[in-house]
Coordinates of C-alpha atoms in Angstrom, one line a residue:
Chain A
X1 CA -35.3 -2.5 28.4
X2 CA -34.5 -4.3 25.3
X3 CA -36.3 -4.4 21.5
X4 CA -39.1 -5.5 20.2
X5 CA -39.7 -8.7 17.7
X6 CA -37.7 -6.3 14.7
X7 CA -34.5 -6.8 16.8
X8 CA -34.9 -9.9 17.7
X9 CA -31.5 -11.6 16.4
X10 CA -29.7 -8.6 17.5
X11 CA -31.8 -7.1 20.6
X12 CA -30.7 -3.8 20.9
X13 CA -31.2 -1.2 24.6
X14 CA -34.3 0.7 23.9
X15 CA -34.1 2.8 27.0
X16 CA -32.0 3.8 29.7
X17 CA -32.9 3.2 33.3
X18 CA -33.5 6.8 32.9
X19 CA -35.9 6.6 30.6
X20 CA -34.2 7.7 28.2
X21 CA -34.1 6.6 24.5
X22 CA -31.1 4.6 23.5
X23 CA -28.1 5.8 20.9
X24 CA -29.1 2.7 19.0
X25 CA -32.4 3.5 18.7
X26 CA -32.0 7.3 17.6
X27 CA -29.6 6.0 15.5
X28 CA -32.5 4.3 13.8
X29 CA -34.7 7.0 13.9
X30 CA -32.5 8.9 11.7
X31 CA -33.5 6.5 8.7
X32 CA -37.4 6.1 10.4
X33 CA -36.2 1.9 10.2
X34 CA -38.2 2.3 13.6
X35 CA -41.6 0.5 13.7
X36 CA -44.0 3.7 13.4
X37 CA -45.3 3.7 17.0
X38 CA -42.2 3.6 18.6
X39 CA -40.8 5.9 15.8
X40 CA -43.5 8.4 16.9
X41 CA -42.6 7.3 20.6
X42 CA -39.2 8.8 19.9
X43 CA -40.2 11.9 18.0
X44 CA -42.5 13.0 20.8
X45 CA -39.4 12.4 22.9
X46 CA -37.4 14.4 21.4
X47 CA -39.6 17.3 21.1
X48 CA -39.2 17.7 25.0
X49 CA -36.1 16.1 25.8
X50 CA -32.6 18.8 25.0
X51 CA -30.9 16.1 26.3
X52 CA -31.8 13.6 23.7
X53 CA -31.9 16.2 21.0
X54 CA -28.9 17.1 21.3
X55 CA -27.4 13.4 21.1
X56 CA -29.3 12.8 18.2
X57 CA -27.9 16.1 16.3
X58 CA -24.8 14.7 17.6
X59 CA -24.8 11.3 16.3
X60 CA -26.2 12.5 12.6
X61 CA -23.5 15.3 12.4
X62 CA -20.9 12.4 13.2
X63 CA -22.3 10.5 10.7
X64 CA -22.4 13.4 7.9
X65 CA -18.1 14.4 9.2
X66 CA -17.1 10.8 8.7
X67 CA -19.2 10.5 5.6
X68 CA -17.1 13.5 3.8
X69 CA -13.6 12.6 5.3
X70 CA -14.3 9.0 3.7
X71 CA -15.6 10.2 0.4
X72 CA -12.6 12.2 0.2
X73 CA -10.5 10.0 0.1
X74 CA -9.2 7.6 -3.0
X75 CA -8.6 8.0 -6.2
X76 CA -9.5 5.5 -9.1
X77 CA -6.8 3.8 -11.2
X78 CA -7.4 2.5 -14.4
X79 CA -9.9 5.8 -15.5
X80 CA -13.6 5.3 -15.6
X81 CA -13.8 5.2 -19.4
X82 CA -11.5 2.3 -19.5
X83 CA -13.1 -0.2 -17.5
X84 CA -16.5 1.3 -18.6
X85 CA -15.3 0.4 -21.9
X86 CA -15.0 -2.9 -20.6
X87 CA -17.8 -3.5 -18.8
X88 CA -20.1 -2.8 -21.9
X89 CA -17.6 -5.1 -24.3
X90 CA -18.6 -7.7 -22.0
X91 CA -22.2 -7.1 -21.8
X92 CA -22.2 -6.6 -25.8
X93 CA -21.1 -10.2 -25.4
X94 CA -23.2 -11.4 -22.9
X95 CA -26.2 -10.1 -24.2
X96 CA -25.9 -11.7 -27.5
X97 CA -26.7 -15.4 -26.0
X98 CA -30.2 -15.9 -26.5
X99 CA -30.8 -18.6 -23.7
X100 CA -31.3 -19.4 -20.3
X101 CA -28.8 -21.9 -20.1
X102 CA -26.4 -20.8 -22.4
X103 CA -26.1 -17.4 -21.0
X104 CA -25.4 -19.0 -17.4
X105 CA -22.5 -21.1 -19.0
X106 CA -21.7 -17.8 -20.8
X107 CA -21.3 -15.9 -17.7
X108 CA -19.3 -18.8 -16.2
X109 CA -16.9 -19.0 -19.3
X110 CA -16.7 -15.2 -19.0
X111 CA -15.5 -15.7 -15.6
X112 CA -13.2 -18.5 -15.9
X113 CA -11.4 -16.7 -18.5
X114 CA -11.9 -13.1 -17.8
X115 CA -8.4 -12.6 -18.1
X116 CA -8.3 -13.2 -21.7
X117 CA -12.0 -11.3 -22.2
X118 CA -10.4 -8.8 -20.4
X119 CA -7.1 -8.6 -23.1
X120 CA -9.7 -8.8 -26.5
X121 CA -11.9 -5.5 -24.7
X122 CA -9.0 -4.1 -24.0
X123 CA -7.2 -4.7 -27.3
X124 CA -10.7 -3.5 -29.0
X125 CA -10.3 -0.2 -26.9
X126 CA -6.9 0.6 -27.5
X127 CA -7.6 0.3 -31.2
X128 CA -10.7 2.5 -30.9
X129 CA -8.7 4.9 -28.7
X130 CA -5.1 4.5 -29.3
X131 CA -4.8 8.4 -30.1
X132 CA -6.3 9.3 -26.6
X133 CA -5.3 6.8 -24.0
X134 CA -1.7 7.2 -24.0
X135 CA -2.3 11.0 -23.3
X136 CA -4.2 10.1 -20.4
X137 CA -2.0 7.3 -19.1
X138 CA 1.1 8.4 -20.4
X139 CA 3.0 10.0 -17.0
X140 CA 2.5 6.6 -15.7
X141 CA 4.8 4.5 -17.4
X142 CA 7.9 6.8 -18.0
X143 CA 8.4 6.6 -14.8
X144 CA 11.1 4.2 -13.3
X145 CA 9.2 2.8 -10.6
X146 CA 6.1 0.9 -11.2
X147 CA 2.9 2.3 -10.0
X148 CA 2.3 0.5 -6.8
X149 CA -1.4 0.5 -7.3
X150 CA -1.2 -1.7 -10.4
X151 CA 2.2 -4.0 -9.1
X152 CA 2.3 -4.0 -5.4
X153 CA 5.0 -6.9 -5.5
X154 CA 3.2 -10.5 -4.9
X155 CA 5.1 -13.6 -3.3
X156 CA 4.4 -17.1 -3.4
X157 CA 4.8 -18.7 0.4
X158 CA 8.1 -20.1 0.2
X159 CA 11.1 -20.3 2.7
X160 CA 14.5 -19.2 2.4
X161 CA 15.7 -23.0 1.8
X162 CA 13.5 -23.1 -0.8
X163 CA 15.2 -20.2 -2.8
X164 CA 18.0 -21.2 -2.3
X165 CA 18.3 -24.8 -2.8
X166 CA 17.9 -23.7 -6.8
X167 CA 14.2 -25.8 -6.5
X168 CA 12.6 -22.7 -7.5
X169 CA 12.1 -22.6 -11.4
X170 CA 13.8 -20.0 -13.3
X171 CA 11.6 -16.9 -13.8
X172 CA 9.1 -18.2 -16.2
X173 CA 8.4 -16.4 -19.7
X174 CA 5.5 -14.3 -19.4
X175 CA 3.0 -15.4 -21.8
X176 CA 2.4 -12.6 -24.6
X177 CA -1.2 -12.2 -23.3
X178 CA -0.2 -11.5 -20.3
X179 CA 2.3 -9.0 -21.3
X180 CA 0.1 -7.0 -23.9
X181 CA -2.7 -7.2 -20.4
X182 CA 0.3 -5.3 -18.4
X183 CA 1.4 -2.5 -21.0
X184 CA -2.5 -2.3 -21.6
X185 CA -3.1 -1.1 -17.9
X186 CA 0.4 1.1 -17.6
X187 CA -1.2 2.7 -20.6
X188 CA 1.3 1.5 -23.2
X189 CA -0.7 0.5 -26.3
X190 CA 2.1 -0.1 -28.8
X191 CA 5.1 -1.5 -27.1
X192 CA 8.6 -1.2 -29.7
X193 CA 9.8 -5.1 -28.9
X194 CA 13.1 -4.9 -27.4
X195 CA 12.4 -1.2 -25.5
X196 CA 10.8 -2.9 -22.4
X197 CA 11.7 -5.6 -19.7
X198 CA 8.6 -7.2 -18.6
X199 CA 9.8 -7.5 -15.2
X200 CA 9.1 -9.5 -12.2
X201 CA 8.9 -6.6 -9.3
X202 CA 10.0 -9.3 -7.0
X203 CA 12.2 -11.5 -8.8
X204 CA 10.7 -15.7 -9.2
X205 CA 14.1 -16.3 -7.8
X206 CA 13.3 -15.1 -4.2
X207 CA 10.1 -16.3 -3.8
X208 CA 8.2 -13.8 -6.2
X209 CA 4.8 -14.7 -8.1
X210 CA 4.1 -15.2 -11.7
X211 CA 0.9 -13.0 -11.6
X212 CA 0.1 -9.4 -13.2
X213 CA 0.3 -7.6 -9.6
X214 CA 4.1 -8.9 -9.7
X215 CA 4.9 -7.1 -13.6
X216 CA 5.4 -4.7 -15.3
X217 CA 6.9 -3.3 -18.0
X218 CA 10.7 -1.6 -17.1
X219 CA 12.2 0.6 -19.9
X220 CA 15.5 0.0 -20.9
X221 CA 15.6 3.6 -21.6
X222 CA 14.4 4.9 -18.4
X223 CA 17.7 7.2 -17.6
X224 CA 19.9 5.5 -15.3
X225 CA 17.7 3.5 -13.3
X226 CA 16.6 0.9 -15.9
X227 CA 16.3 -2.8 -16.3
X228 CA 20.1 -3.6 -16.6
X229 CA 20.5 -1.8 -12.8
X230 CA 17.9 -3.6 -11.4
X231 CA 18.5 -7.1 -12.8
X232 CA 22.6 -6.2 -11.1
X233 CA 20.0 -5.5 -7.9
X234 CA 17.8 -8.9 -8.3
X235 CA 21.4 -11.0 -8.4
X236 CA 23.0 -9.0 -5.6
X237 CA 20.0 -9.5 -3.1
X238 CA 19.7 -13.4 -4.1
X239 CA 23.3 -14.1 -3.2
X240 CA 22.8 -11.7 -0.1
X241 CA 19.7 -13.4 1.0
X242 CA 21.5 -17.3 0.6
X243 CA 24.1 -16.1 2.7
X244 CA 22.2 -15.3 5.6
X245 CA 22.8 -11.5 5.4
X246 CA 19.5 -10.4 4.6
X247 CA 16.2 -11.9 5.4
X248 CA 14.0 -12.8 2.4
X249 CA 11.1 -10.8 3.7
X250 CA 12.7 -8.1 4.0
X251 CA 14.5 -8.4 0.7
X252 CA 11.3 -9.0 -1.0
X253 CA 9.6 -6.1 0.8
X254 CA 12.9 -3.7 0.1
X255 CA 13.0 -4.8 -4.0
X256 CA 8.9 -4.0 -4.2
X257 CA 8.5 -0.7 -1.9
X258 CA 11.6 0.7 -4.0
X259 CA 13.7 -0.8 -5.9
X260 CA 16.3 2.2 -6.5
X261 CA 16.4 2.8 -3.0
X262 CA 17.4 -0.8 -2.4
X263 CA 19.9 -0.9 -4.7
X264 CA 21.5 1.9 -3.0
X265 CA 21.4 0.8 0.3
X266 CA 23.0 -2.7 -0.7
X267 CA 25.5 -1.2 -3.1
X268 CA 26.2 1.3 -1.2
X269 CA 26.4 4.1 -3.9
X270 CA 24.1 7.2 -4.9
X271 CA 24.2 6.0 -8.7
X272 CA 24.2 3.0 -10.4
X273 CA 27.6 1.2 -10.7
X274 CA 29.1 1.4 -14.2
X275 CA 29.2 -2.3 -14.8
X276 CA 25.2 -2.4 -14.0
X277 CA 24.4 0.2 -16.5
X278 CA 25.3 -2.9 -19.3
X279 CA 24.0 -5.6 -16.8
X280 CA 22.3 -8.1 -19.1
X281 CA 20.4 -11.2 -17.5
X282 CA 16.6 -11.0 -18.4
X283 CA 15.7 -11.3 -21.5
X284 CA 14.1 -7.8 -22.9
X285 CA 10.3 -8.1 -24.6
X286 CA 10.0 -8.1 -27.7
Chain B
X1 CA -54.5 -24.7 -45.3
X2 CA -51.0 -23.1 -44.6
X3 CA -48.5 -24.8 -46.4
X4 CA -45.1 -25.9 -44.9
X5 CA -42.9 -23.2 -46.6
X6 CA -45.7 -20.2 -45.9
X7 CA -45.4 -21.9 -42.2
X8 CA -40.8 -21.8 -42.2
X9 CA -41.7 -18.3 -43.7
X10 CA -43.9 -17.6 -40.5
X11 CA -42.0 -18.7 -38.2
X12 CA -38.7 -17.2 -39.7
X13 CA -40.5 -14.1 -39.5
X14 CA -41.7 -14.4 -35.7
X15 CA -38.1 -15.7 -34.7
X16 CA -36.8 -12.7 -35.9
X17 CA -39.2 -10.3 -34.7
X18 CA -38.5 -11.8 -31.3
X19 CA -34.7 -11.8 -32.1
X20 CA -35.1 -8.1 -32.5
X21 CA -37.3 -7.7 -29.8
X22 CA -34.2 -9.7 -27.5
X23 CA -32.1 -7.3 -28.8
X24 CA -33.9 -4.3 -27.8
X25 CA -34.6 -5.6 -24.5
X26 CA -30.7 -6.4 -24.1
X27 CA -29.6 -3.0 -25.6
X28 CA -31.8 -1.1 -22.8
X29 CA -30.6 -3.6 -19.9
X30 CA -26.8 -2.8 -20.9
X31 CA -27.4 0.7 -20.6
X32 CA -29.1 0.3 -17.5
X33 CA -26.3 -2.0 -15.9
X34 CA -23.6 0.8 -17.3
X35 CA -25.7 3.9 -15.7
X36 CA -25.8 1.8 -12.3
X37 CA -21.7 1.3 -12.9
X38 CA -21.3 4.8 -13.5
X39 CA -23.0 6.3 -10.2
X40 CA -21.7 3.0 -8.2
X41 CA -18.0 2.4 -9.0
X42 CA -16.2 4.7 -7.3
X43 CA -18.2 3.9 -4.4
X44 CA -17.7 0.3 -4.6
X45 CA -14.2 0.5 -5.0
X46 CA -13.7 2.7 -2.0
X47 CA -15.6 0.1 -0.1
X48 CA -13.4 -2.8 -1.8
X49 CA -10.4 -1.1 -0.8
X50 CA -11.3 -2.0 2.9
X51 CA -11.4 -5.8 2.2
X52 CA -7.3 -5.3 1.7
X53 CA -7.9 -5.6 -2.3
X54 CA -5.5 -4.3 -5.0
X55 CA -6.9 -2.6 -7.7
X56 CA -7.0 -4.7 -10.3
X57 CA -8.8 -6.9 -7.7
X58 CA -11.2 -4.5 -7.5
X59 CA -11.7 -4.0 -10.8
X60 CA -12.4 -7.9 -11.8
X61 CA -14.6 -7.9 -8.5
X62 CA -16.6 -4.7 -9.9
X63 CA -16.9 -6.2 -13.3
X64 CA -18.6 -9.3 -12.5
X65 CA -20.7 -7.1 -10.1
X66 CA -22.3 -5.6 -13.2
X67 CA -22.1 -8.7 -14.9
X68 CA -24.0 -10.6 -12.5
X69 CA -26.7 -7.8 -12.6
X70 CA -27.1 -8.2 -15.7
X71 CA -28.4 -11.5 -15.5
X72 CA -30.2 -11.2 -13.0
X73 CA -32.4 -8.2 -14.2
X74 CA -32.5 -10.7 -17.5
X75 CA -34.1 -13.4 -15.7
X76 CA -36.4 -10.5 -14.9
X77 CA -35.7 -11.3 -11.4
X78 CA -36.6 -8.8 -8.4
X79 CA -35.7 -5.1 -9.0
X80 CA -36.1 -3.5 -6.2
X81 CA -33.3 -2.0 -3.6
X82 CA -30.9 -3.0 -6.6
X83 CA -28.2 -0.8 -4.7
X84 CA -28.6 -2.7 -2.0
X85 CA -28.1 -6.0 -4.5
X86 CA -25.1 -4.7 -5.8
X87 CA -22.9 -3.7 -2.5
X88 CA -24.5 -7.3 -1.7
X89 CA -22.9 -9.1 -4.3
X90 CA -20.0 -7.2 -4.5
X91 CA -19.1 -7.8 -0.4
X92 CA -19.4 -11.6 -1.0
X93 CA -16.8 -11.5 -4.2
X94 CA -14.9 -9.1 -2.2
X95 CA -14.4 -11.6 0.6
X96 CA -13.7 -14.8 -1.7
X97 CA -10.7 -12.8 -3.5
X98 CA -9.6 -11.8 -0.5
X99 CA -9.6 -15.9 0.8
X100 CA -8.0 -16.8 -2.6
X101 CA -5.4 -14.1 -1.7
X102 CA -4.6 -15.1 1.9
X103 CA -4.4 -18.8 0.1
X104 CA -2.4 -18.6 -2.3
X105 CA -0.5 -14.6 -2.8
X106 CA 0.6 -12.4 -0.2
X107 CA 1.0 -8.4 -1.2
X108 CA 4.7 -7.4 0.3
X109 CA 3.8 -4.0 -0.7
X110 CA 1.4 -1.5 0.2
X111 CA -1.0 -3.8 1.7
X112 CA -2.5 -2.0 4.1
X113 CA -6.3 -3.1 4.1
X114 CA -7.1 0.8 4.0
X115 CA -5.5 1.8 1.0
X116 CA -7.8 4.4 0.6
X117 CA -6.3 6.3 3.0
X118 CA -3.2 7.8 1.3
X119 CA -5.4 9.5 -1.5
X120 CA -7.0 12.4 0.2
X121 CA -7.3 15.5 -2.3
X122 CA -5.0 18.0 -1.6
X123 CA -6.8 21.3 0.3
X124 CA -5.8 24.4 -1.0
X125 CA -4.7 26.3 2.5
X126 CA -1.9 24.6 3.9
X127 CA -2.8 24.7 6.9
X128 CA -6.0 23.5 6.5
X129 CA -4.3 20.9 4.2
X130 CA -2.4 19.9 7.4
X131 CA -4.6 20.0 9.5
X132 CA -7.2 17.8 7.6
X133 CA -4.2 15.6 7.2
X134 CA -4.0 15.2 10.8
X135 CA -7.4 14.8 11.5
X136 CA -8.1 12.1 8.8
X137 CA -5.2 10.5 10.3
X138 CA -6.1 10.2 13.7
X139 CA -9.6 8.9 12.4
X140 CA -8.2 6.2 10.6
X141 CA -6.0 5.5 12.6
X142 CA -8.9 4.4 14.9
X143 CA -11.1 2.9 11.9
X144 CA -8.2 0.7 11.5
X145 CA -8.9 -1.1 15.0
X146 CA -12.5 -1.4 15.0
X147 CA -13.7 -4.9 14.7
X148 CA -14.2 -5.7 10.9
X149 CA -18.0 -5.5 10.8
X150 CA -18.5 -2.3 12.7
X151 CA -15.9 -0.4 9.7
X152 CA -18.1 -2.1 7.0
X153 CA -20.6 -1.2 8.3
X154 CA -19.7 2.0 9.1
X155 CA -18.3 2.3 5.6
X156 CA -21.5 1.2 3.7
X157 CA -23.4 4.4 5.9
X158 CA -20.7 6.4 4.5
X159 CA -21.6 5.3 1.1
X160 CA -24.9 6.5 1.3
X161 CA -26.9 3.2 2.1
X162 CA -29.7 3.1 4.3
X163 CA -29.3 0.8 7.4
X164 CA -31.8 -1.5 6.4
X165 CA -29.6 -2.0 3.3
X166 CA -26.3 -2.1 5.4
X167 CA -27.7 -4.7 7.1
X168 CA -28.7 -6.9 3.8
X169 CA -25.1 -6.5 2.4
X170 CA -23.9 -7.4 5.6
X171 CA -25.9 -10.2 6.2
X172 CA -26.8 -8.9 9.9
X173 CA -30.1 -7.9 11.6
X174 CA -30.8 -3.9 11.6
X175 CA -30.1 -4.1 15.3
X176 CA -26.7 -5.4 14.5
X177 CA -26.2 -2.4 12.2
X178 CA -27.3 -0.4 14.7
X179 CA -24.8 -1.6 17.5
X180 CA -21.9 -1.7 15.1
X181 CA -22.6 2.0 14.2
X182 CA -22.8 3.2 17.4
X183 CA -20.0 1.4 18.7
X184 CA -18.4 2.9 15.9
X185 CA -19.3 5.6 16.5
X186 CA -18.8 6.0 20.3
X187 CA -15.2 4.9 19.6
X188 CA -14.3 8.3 17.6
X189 CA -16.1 10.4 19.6
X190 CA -13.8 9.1 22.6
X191 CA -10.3 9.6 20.4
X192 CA -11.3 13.5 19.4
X193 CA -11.9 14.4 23.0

């Protein structure tokens, strides 16, 4: 037996041949979405049907386990009070257009160029809480490896003869916006020029995009495993990759899962070479 | 007879009694829009995270989420279901980032469309701990396969939303919700036993 007009575009099996009430149909009964006679149809059902009781505990208590499992899961990355902060810069800004038509164009500029609203609320937030924030974001950017979440590694669609035919331009200069944007969301608020690469996770030269989910900001100082050593890494896998030895997606995927693990696998070596340690090829920030 | 500088004086003073009143109204709308972020973001960046989204990704997408609300509930436009609205609004921008993505960028690294999935709280029994870990990996591990609209769906339910809502965001009759759920549904049932 199939639904009535309600589930028309979608008809759904009311009952079995048994007479029984569909899953689809106590499913819907859970929320009362049902139209209320056949909603009272089902109730009265229930009330003398185990059978049917029991399936309908059965699909709500499925419901309620995935329900937890999923909420349980995630975490949130940058904190809620930074891109709260955000949110109400942008309203502030918003809400200060008087009209119909110019908030629309507002809201359109806003979009268009969020990336740059985004750097002024975030340079307005780091002054207002430049003693707090690099408490809470701190851990993140000593470390050696970028945080995955913020630079997963982004590729153009390129080939192999593309990289290495040399048509590929040289690793562009990240604009200073775009920089301040980075150390802004790795929690750095007052970056000492000359202390950070702002590197491309996957290098420009092996097909890597010019976009903030492909930088961030290397320390020169982070122990061993710092800028120079990576930049000996970047070179290495280029000339590997134009040879034929390695395939580019896997050198791509190798340099932005881990770059230190990479290195060692291609260099062979627990620790980074002594000539690497002074490796100088990209410029530093400053 | 008013004269034409009482009159500018007039009106001065209405325009900025209205200004004021604009203000007001704005003020209480902005705090209204950042309550609504505060109870909705974690939930819309879980769901996000299912579109194959990074997190800045999300984040923009969220943003003009709120952004958009705002303007609407400016234009004094329908307020009701406004949960509903926002997963709405937040599953279509969700799906054009993800068609600019596929366009123009591909993530090499951790792009699996259910990011989410390797950020479970730690329990405090370890073998409870591992035991959960198993059994969130087995079910999403099936999640994973299910056809695109039954985990949305699926996932909006999780979120809390009703299916009548579920099946606004999703742009779907309530029977379609319905099928999509239980399909979903039948399929994990199958894998536990």
């Amino acid at each position: 037996m199939r639904g009535p007009g309600i589930f028309n575009a979608e008809p759904i099996t009311m009952r079995h041949d048994d007479g029984h009430f569909s899953d689809e149909v106590l499913l819907l009964a859970l929320d009362g979405e049902l139209p209320a006679r056949l909603q009272a149809s089902v109730q009265s059902h229930l009330a003398v049907c185990p059978n049917c009781r029991t399936r309908f505990q059965a699909i709500q208590s499925e419901i309620e386990d995935f329900s937890t499992t999923y909420r349980s899961l995630h975490k949130l990355s940058p904190p809620q009070r930074f891109s709260r902060a955000m949110l109400k810069a942008r309203l502030a800004e918003l809400g200060a257009t008087p009209t119909q038509g110019r908030m629309d164009r507002m809201l359109q500029s806003v979009m268009l160029w969020r990336r740059w609203v985004y750097l002024g609320a975030a340079v307005l937030i780091a002054a207002v809480c430049g003693a707090l924030l690099p408490v809470a974001f701190g851990p993140v950017w000593a470390a050696q490896t970028p945080d995955t979440d913020l630079t997963p590694g982004l590729t153009l669609s390129v080939s192999v003869k593309d990289v290495c035919s040399n048509t590929l331009e040289d690793a562009p200069e990240v604009p200073s916006q775009m920089a301040y944007e980075v150390f802004t969301q790795y929690g750095i608020h007052d970056p000492r020029p000359r202390d950070y690469e702002m590197d491309y996770l996957i290098t420009p030269a092996l097909g890597g995009a010019n976009d903030i989910r492909n930088l961030w900001p290397q320390p020169y100082s982070a122990g061993t495993w710092n800028a120079h050593v990576k930049d000996a890494l970047e070179d290495h896998l280029y000339n590997l990759v134009c040879k034929g030895a390695v395939e580019l997606t896997t050198a791509q995927r190798e340099i932005a899962t881990n770059w230190i693990a990479a290195y060692q696998k291609y260099f062979q070596t627990e620790d980074p070479l002594p000539d690497h340690l002074g490796f100088y090829k990209d410029r530093p920030w400053e | 007879m008013e004269t034409p500088r009482a009159q500018s004086r007039f009106e001065g003073l209405f325009s900025s009694s209205l200004g004021n009143q604009r203000t007001a109204e704005s003020s209480a709308l902005e705090e209204e829009v950042t309550a609504l972020f505060d109870d909705l973001r974690s939930p819309l960046h879980r769901y996000l995270a299912s579109f194959g989204l990074t997190i800045q990704d999300r984040e923009e997408v969220i943003q003009e989420v709120f952004l958009s609300l705002f303007l609407h509930l400016r234009s004094g436009k329908p307020r009701t279901n406004l949960r509903g609205w926002i997963f709405r609004v937040a599953h279509n921008l969700g799906l054009k980032c993800r068609d600019r993505n596929q366009r123009t960028l591909k993530i090499v690294s951790s792009a699996d469309p259910l990011s989410i999935e390797s950020h479970m709280d730690e329990a405090p029994d370890p073998e409870q701990h591992t035991s959960s870990i198993q059994h969130r990996e087995r079910l999403l591990a099936i999640v994973k396969v299910l056809p695109e609209q039954d985990r949305q769906a699926l996932f909006l339910r999780a979120e809390g939303l009703r299916y009548r809502e579920i099946a606004q965001v999703l742009g779907i009759s309530l029977g379609g919700v319905a099928l999509s759920i239980t399909r979903a549904l039948a399929r994990l049932r199958h894998a536990e036993v």
